[in-house]
mmCIF file of C-alpha atoms in Angstrom:
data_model
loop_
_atom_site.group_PDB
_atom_site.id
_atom_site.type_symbol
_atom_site.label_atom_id
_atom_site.label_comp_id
_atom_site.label_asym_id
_atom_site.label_seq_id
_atom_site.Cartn_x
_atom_site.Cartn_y
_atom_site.Cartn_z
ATOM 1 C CA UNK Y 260 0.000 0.000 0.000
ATOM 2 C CA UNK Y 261 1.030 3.825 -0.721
ATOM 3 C CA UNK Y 262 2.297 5.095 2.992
ATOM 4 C CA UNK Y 263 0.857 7.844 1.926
ATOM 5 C CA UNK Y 264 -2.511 6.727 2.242
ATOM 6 C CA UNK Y 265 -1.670 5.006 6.314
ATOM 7 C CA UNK Y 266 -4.301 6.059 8.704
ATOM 8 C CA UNK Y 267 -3.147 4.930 12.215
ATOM 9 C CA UNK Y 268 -5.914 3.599 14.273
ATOM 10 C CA UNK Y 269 -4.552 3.094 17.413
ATOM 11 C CA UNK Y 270 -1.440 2.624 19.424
ATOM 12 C CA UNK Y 271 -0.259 -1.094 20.977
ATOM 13 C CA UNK Y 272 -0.697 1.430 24.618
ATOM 14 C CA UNK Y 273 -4.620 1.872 23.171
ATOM 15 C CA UNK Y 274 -4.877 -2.033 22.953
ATOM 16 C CA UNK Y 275 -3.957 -3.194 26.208
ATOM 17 C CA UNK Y 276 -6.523 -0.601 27.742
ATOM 18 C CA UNK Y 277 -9.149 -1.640 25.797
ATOM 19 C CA UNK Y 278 -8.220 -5.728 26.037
ATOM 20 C CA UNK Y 279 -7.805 -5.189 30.046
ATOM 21 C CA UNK Y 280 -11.271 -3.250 29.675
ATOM 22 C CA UNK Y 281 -12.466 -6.590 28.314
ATOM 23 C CA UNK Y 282 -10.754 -8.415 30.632
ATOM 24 C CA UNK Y 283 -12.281 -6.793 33.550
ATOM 25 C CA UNK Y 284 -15.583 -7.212 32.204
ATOM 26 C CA UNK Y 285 -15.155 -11.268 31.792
ATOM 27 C CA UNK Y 286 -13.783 -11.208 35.495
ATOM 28 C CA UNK Y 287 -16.932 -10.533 37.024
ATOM 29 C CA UNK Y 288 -18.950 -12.306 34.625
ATOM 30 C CA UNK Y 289 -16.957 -15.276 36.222
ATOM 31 C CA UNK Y 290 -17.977 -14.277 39.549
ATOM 32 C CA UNK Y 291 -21.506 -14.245 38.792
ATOM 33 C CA UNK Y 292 -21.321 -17.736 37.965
ATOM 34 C CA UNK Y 293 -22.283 -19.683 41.046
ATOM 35 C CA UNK Y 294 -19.487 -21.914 42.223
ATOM 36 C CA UNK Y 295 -21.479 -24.968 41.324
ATOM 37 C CA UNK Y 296 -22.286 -23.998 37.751
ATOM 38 C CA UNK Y 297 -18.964 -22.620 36.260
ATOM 39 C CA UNK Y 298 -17.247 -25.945 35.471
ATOM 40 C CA UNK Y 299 -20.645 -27.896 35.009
ATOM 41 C CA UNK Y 300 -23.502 -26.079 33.633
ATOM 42 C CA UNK Y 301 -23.744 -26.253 29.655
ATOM 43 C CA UNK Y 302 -25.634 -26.229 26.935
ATOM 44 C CA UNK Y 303 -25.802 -28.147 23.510
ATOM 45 C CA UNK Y 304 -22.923 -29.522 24.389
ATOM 46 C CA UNK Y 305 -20.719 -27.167 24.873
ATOM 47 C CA UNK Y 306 -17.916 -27.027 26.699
ATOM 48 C CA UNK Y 307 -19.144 -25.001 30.657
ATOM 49 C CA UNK Y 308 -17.492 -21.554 30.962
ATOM 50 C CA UNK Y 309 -15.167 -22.489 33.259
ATOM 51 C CA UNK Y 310 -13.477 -24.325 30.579
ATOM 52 C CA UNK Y 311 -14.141 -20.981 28.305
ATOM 53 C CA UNK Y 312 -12.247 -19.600 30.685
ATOM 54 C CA UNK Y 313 -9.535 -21.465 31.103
ATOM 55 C CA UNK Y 314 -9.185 -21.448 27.341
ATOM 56 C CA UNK Y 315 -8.634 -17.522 27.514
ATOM 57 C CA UNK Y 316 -5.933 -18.161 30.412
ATOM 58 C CA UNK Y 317 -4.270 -20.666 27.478
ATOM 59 C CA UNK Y 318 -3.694 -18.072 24.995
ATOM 60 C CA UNK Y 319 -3.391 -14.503 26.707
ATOM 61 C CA UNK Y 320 0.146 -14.364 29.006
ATOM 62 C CA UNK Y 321 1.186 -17.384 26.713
ATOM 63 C CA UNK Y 322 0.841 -15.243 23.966
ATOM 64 C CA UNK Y 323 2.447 -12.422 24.530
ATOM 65 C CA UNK Y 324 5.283 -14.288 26.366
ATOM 66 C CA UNK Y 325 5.687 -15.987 22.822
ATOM 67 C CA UNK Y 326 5.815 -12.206 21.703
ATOM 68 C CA UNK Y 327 8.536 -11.602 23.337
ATOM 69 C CA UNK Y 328 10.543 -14.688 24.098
ATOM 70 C CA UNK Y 329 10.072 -16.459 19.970
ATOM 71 C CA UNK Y 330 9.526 -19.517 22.519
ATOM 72 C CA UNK Y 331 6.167 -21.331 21.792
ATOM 73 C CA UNK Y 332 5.067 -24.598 23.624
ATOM 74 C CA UNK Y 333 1.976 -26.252 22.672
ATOM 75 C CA UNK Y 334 -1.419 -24.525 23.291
ATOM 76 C CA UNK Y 335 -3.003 -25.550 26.249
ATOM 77 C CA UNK Y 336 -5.607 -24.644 28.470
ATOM 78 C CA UNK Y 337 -5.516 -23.924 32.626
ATOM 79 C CA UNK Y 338 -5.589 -26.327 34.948
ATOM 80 C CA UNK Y 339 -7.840 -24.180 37.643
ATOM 81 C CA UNK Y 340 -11.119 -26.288 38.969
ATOM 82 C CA UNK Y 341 -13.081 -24.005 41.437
ATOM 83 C CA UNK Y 342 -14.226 -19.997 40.605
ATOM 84 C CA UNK Y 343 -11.564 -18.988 43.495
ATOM 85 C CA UNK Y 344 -8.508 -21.043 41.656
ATOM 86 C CA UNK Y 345 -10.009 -19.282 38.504
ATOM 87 C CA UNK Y 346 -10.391 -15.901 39.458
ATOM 88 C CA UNK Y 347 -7.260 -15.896 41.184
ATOM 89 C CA UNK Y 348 -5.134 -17.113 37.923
ATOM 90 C CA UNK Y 349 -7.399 -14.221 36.059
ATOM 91 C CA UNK Y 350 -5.728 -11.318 38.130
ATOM 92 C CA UNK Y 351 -2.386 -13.061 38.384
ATOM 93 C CA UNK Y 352 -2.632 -12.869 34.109
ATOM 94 C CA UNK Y 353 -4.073 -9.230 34.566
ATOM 95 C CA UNK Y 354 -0.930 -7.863 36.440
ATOM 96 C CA UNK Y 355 1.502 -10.099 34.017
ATOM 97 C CA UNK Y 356 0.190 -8.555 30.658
ATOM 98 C CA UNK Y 357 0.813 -4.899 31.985
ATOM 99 C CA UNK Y 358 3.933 -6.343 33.389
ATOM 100 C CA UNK Y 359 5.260 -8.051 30.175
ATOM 101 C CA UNK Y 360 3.876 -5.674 27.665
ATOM 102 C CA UNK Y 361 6.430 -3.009 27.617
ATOM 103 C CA UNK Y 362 8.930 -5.853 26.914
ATOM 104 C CA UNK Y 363 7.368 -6.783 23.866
ATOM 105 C CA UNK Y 364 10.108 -5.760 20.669
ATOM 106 C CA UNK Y 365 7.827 -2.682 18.778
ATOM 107 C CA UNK Y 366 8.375 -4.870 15.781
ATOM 108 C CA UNK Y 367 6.867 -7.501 17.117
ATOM 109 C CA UNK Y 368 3.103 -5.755 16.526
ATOM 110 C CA UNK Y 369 3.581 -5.664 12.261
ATOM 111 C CA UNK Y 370 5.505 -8.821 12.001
ATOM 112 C CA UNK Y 371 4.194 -12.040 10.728
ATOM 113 C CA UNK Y 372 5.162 -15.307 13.092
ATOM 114 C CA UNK Y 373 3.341 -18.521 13.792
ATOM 115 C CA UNK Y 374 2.096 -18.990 17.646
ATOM 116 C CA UNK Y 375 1.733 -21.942 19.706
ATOM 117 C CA UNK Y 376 3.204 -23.778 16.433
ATOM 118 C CA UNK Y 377 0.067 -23.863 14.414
ATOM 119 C CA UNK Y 378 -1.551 -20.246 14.033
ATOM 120 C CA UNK Y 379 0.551 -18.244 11.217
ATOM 121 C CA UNK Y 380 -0.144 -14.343 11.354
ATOM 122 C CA UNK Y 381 0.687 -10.608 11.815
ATOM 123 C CA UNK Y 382 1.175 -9.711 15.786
ATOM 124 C CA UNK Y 383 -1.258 -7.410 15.435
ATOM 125 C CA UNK Y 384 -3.769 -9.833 14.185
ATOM 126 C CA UNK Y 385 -2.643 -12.835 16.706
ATOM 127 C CA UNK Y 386 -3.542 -10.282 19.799
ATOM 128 C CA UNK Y 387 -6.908 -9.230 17.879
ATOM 129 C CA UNK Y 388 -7.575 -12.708 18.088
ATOM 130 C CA UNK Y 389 -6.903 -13.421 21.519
ATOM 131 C CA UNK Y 390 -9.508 -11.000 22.713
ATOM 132 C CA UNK Y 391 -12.114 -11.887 20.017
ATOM 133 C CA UNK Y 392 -12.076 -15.282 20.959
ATOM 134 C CA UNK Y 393 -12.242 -14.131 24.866
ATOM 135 C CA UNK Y 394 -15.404 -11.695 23.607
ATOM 136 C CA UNK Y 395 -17.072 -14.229 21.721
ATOM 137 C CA UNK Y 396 -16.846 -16.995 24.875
ATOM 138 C CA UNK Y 397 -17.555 -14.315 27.223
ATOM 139 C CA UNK Y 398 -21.116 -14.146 24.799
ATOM 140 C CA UNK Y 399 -21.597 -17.414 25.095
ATOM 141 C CA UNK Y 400 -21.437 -17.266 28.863
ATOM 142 C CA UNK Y 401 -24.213 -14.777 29.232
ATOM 143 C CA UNK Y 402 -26.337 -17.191 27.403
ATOM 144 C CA UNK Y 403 -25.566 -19.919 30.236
ATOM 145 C CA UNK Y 404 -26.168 -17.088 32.956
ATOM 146 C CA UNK Y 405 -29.306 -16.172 31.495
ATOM 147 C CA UNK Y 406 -30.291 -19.656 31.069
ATOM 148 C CA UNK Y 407 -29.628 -20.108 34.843
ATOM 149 C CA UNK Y 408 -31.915 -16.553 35.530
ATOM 150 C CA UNK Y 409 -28.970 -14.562 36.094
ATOM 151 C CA UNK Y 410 -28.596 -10.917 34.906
ATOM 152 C CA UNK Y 411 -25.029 -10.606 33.022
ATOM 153 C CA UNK Y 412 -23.046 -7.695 34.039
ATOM 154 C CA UNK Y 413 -23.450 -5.221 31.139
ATOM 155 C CA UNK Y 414 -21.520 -5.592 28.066
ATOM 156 C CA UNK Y 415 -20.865 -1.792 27.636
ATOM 157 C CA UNK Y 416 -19.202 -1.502 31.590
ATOM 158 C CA UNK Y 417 -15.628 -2.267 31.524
ATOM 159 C CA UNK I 200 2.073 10.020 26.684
ATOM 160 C CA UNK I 201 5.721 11.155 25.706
ATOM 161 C CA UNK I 202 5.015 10.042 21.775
ATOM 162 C CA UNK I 203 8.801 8.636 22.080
ATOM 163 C CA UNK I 204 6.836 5.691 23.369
ATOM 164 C CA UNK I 205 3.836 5.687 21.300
ATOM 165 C CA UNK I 206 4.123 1.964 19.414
ATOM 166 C CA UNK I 207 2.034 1.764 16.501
ATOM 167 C CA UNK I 208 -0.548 -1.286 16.411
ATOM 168 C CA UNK I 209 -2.761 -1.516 13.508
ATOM 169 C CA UNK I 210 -3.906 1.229 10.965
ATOM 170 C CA UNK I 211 -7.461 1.957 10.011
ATOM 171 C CA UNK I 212 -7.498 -0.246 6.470
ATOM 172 C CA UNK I 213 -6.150 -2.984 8.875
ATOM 173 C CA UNK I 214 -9.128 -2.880 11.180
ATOM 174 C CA UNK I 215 -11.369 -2.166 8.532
ATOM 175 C CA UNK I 216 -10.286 -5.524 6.970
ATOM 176 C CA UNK I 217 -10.599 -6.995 10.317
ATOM 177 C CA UNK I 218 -13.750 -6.223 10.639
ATOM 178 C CA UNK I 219 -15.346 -6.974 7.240
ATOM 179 C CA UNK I 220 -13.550 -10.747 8.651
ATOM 180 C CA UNK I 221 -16.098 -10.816 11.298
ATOM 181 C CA UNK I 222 -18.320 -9.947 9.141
ATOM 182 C CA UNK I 223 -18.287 -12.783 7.109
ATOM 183 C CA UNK I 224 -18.600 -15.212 9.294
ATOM 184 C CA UNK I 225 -21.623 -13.643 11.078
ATOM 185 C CA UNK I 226 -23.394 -13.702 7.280
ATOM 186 C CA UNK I 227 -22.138 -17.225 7.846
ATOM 187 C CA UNK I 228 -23.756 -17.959 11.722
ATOM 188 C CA UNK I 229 -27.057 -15.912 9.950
ATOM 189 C CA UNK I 230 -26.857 -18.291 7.053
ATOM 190 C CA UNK I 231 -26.288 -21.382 9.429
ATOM 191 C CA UNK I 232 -30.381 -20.583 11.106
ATOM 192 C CA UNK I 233 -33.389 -22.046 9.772
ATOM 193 C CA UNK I 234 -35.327 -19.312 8.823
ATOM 194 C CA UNK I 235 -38.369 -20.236 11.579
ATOM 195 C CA UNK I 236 -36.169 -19.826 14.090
ATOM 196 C CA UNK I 237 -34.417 -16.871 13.390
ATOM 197 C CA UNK I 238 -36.616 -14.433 14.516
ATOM 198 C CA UNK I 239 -38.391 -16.722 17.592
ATOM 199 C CA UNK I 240 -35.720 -18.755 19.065
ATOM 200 C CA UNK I 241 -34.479 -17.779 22.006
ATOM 201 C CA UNK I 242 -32.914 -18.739 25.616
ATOM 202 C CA UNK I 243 -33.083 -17.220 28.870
ATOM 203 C CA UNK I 244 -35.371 -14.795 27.889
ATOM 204 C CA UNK I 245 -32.864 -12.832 25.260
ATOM 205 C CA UNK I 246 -33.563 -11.860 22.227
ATOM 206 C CA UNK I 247 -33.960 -14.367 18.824
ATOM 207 C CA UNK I 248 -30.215 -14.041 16.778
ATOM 208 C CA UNK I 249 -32.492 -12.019 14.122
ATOM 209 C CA UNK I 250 -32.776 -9.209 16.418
ATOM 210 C CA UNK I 251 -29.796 -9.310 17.256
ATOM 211 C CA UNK I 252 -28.751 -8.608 14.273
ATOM 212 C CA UNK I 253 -30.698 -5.594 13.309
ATOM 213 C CA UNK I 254 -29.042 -4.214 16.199
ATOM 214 C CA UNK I 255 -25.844 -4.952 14.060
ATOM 215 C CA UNK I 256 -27.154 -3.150 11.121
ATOM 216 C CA UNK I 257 -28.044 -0.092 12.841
ATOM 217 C CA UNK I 258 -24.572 -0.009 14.333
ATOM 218 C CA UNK I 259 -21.768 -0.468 11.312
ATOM 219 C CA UNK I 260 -22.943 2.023 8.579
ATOM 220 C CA UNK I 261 -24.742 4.339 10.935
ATOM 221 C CA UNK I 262 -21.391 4.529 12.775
ATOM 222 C CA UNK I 263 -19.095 5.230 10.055
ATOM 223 C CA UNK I 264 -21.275 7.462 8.200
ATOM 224 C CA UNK I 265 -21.904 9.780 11.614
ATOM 225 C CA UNK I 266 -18.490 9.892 11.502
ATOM 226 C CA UNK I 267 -18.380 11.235 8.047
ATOM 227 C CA UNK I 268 -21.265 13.557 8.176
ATOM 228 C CA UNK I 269 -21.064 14.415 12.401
ATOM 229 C CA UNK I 270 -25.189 13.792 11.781
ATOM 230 C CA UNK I 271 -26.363 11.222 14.554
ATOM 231 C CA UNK I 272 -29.748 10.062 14.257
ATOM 232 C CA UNK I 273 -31.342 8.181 17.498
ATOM 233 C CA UNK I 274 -29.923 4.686 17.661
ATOM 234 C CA UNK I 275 -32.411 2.309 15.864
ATOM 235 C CA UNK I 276 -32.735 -1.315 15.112
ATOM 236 C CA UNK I 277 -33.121 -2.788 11.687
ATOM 237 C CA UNK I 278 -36.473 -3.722 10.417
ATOM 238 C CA UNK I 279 -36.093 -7.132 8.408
ATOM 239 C CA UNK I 280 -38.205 -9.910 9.436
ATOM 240 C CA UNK I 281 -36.727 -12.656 7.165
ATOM 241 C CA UNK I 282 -33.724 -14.430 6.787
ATOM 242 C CA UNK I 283 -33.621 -13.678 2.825
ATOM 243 C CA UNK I 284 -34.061 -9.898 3.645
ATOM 244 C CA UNK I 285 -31.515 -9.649 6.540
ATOM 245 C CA UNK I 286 -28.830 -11.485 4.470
ATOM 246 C CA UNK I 287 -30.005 -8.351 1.677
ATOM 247 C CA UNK I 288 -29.365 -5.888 4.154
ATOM 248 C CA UNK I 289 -25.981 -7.278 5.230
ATOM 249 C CA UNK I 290 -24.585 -7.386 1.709
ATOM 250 C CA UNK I 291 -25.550 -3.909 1.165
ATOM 251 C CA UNK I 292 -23.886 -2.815 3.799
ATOM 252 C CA UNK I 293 -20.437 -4.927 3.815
ATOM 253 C CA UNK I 294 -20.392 -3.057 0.360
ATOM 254 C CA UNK I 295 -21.707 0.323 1.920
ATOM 255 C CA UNK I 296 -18.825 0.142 4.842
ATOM 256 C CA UNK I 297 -15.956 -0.513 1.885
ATOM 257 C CA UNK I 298 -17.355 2.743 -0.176
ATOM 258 C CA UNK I 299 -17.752 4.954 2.975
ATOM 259 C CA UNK I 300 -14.249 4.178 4.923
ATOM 260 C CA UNK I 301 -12.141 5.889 2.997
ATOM 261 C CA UNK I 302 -14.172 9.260 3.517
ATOM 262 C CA UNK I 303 -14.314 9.083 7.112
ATOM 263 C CA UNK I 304 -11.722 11.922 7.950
ATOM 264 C CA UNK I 305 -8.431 10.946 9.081
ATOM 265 C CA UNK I 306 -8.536 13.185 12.451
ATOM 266 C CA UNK I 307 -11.975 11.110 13.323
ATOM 267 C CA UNK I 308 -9.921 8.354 14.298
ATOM 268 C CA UNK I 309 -8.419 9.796 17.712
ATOM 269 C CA UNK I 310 -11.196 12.631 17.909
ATOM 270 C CA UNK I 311 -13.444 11.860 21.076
ATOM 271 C CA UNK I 312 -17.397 12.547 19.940
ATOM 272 C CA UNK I 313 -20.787 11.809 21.125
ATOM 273 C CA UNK I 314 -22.393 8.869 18.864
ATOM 274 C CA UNK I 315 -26.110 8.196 18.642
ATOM 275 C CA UNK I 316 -26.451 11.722 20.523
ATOM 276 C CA UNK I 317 -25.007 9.327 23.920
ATOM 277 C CA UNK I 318 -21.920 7.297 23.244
ATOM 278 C CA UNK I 319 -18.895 9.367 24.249
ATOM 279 C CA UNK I 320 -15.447 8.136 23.090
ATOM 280 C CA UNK I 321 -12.540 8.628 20.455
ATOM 281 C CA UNK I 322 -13.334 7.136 17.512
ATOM 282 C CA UNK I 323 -11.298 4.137 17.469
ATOM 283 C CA UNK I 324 -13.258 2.871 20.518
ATOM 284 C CA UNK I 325 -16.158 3.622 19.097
ATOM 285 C CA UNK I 326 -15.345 1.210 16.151
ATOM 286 C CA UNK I 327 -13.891 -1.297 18.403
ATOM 287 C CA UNK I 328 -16.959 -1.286 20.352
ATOM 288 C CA UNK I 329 -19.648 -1.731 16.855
ATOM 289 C CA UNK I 330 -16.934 -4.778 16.262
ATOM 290 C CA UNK I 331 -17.067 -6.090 19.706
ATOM 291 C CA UNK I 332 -21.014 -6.086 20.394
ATOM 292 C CA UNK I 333 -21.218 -8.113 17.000
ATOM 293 C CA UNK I 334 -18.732 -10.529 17.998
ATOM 294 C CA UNK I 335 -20.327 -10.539 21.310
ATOM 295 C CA UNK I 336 -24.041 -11.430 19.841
ATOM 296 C CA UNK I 337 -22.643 -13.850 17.396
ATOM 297 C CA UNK I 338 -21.048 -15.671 20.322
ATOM 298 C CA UNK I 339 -24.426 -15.658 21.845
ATOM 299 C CA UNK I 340 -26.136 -16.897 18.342
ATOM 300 C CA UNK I 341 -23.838 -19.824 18.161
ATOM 301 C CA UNK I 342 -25.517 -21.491 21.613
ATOM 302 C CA UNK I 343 -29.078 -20.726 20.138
ATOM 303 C CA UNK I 344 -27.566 -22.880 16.979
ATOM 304 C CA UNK I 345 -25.757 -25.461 19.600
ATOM 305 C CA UNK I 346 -29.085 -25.593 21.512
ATOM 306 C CA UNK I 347 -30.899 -26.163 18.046
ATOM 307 C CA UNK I 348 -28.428 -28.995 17.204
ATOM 308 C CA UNK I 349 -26.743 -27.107 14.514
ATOM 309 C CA UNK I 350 -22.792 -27.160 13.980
ATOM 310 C CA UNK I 351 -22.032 -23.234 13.872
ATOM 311 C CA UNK I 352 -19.463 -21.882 11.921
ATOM 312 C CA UNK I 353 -15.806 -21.881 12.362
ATOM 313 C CA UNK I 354 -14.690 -19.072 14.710
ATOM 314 C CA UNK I 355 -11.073 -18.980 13.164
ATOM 315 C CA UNK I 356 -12.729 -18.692 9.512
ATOM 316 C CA UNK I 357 -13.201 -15.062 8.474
#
């Protein structure tokens, strides 16, 4: 593409705010899971939100320690069982992405590499992903909460 | 922020491309419903995916024209009521969002406005949030097609 014609849309600073903004927001649809639900509850099958969950833990510090490090080992999910174990790995991740992001190489963002040794793609577009695929669970989980009569905490709060 | 620091993520054509991914594949979760229970099936109370998607509609191209024109009309819903005429509606405006992006002004981008005369943000977010709540129903659409014993679309496809 012409440079000339490069709109920037926002800095890698504006992305962590608005992932941790998302990231917030799945933390306390966690907690309004009851305890007994989170790893259990389901519907057509699917996998309960717990496991959702631990899906997102997989993929978000593993990612952008892969950022930074070029060291990938094979994706896989958390190992947490209860919504304590859960929501305590959650804000342990929180505090590592701010911690960790500053070390990632500004390169890093534009440059094309394969994660976890299967998914081939632009930094910019493997973080995009991450949070999509936490946004799109996190959707899915209000459907289980609402299924169980329980109000979501509101998609627009973060 | 010193701008020293400022580390570029993704520029607008990037996201718009991005988007127009997500796109796709929620033409594809519409496309994946029966057409009788597009606009009645529902869980928990929520809304059928058909609705959901009208809220799409009057989202993307209202967005991204307001930000052309600064003229904000009340936020409104769609007004399909069939699967043939939401999938019309889409198309026209996958094609509608391609023609209009490169008019939105370049400043718009980091500009904080008032959307729908109540959403206050820089423009960026703004987008990010259209893209989100679509990913966010989708998610949701994909248990109503679980729960109807239907195999929804890749995720990871765009």
């Amino acid at each position: 593409m012409d440079p000339s014609t490069v709109v920037h849309f926002m800095d890698t600073d504006d992305f962590l705010k608005h992932w941790q903004g998302h990231r917030a927001l799945t933390r306390r649809v966690i907690e309004a899971f009851p305890d007994e639900h989170l790893f259990t509850f389901s519907i057509g099958g699917m996998r309960p939100f717990g496991e959702l969950v631990q899906e997102m833990l997989g993929i978000a510090v593993p990612m952008v320690r892969g950022m930074i490090t070029d060291e990938w080992t094979e994706f896989s999910d958390g190992t947490a069982s209860s919504k304590k174990e859960l929501l305590r790995l959650w804000d342990a991740d929180t505090k590592a992405l701010d911690e960790l992001w500053p070390s990632v190489p500004k390169a890093r963002f534009a440059e094309t590499f394969t994660s976890f040794g299967q998914y081939t793609g632009p930094g910019y577009e493997q973080l995009l992903y991450a949070m999509d695929n936490e946004v799109h669970h996190r959707g899915q989980g209000t459907v289980y909460l609402r299924a169980l009569e329980i109000e979501p905490p509101a998609f627009w709060e973060r």
